[in-house]
Tab-separated table of C-alpha atoms and ligand atoms in Angstrom:
chain	number	residue	atom	x	y	z
E	13	MET	CA	7.832	1.995	60.202
E	14	SER	CA	4.807	1.026	57.846
E	15	ARG	CA	1.569	-0.693	59.347
E	16	ARG	CA	2.705	-4.155	59.193
E	17	ASP	CA	5.646	-3.122	61.250
E	18	PRO	CA	5.684	-6.205	63.874
E	19	ARG	CA	7.097	-3.362	66.646
E	20	ARG	CA	4.433	-1.258	66.076
E	21	ARG	CA	1.820	-3.911	66.141
E	22	SER	CA	3.060	-5.346	69.025
E	23	GLU	CA	2.835	-2.224	71.270
E	24	ILE	CA	0.605	-3.143	74.255
E	25	ILE	CA	-2.443	-0.299	74.129
E	26	CYS	CA	-4.219	-1.468	77.007
E	27	ARG	CA	-1.974	-2.747	79.919
E	28	CYS	CA	-4.830	-3.771	82.200
E	29	ASN	CA	-5.785	-6.383	79.778
E	30	ASN	CA	-2.615	-6.960	77.804
E	31	VAL	CA	-4.422	-5.929	74.279
E	32	SER	CA	-1.889	-4.905	71.565
E	33	ARG	CA	-2.452	-2.433	69.080
E	34	GLU	CA	-2.136	-5.657	66.259
E	35	THR	CA	-5.493	-6.812	68.309
E	36	LEU	CA	-7.024	-3.646	68.056
E	37	GLU	CA	-6.224	-2.668	64.282
E	38	ASP	CA	-7.792	-6.150	63.453
E	39	ALA	CA	-10.671	-5.630	65.258
E	40	ILE	CA	-11.215	-2.414	63.167
E	41	ALA	CA	-10.427	-2.835	60.153
E	42	GLN	CA	-11.016	-6.900	59.733
E	43	GLY	CA	-13.552	-7.140	62.848
E	44	GLY	CA	-15.610	-3.917	61.811
E	45	CYS	CA	-15.737	-2.132	65.243
E	46	GLN	CA	-16.827	1.255	64.847
E	47	THR	CA	-17.699	2.320	68.362
E	48	LEU	CA	-15.449	2.139	71.418
E	49	ASN	CA	-18.033	-0.120	73.078
E	50	GLU	CA	-17.860	-2.643	69.969
E	51	ILE	CA	-14.030	-2.652	70.738
E	52	PHE	CA	-14.482	-3.042	74.018
E	53	ASP	CA	-16.678	-5.812	73.820
E	54	ALA	CA	-14.456	-7.444	70.635
E	55	THR	CA	-11.058	-7.096	72.511
E	56	SER	CA	-11.480	-6.436	76.334
E	57	ALA	CA	-9.566	-3.053	75.805
E	58	GLY	CA	-10.466	-0.513	77.387
E	59	VAL	CA	-12.639	-1.826	80.428
E	60	GLY	CA	-9.672	-2.941	83.315
E	61	PRO	CA	-9.381	-1.766	86.718
E	62	CYS	CA	-7.601	1.493	85.821
E	63	GLY	CA	-11.045	2.975	84.373
E	64	GLY	CA	-9.945	2.683	80.883
E	65	SER	CA	-7.027	5.135	80.413
E	66	CYS	CA	-6.071	3.571	77.073
E	67	ARG	CA	-9.724	5.054	75.573
E	68	ARG	CA	-7.304	8.483	74.888
E	69	LYS	CA	-5.257	6.279	72.354
E	70	ILE	CA	-7.975	3.374	71.290
E	71	GLY	CA	-10.327	6.380	70.431
E	72	PRO	CA	-8.035	8.313	67.920
E	73	LEU	CA	-6.808	5.340	66.649
E	74	MET	CA	-10.059	4.079	65.420
E	75	GLU	CA	-11.226	7.679	64.405
E	76	HIS	CA	-8.130	7.847	62.265
E	77	PHE	CA	-8.929	4.752	60.443
E	78	LEU	CA	-12.592	5.451	59.831
E	79	LYS	CA	-11.212	8.737	58.430
E	80	THR	CA	-8.718	7.808	56.196
E	81	GLY	CA	-8.991	3.994	55.876
E	82	GLU	CA	-5.360	3.838	57.356
E	83	PHE	CA	-4.083	3.456	60.956
E	84	PRO	CA	-1.726	6.656	62.196
E	85	GLU	CA	2.214	5.624	62.383
E	86	LYS	CA	1.906	7.394	65.964
E	87	ILE	CA	-1.215	7.473	68.027
E	88	VAL	CA	-1.899	11.069	69.430
E	89	GLU	CA	-3.805	10.650	72.699
E	90	ASP	CA	-6.897	12.534	73.239
E	91	LEU	CA	-6.467	14.129	76.393
E	92	ARG	CA	-9.758	15.955	76.344
E	93	GLY	CA	-10.977	13.583	79.216
E	94	LYS	CA	-12.351	9.965	78.721
E	95	GLU	CA	-14.645	9.589	75.827
E	96	ASN	CA	-18.283	8.391	76.536
E	97	PRO	CA	-18.829	5.316	74.553
O	19	LIG	S1	-5.319	0.348	80.226
O	19	LIG	FE1	-6.710	-0.335	79.478
O	19	LIG	S2	-8.552	-0.076	80.752
O	19	LIG	FE2	-6.614	0.001	81.933
């Protein structure tokens, strides 16, 4: 799937607040978010009632982009525990 693949972009990453991968990618690539806190503020992802389980995906998604300038095809979840924003 390419970066513009609509199936990938429409994937819901934050189920609590119904935030799609597209919204997150746009906040990072166009909105300039470089920290989890900036993403929380810009999209409302990661701050839902579950306590932020989606941060395991948001963190790696953002880090991959900041390192490579591209988003990964598949998000490898960070299972080391909750990130401290
Ligand atoms: S799934 Fe994102 S805060 Fe619960």
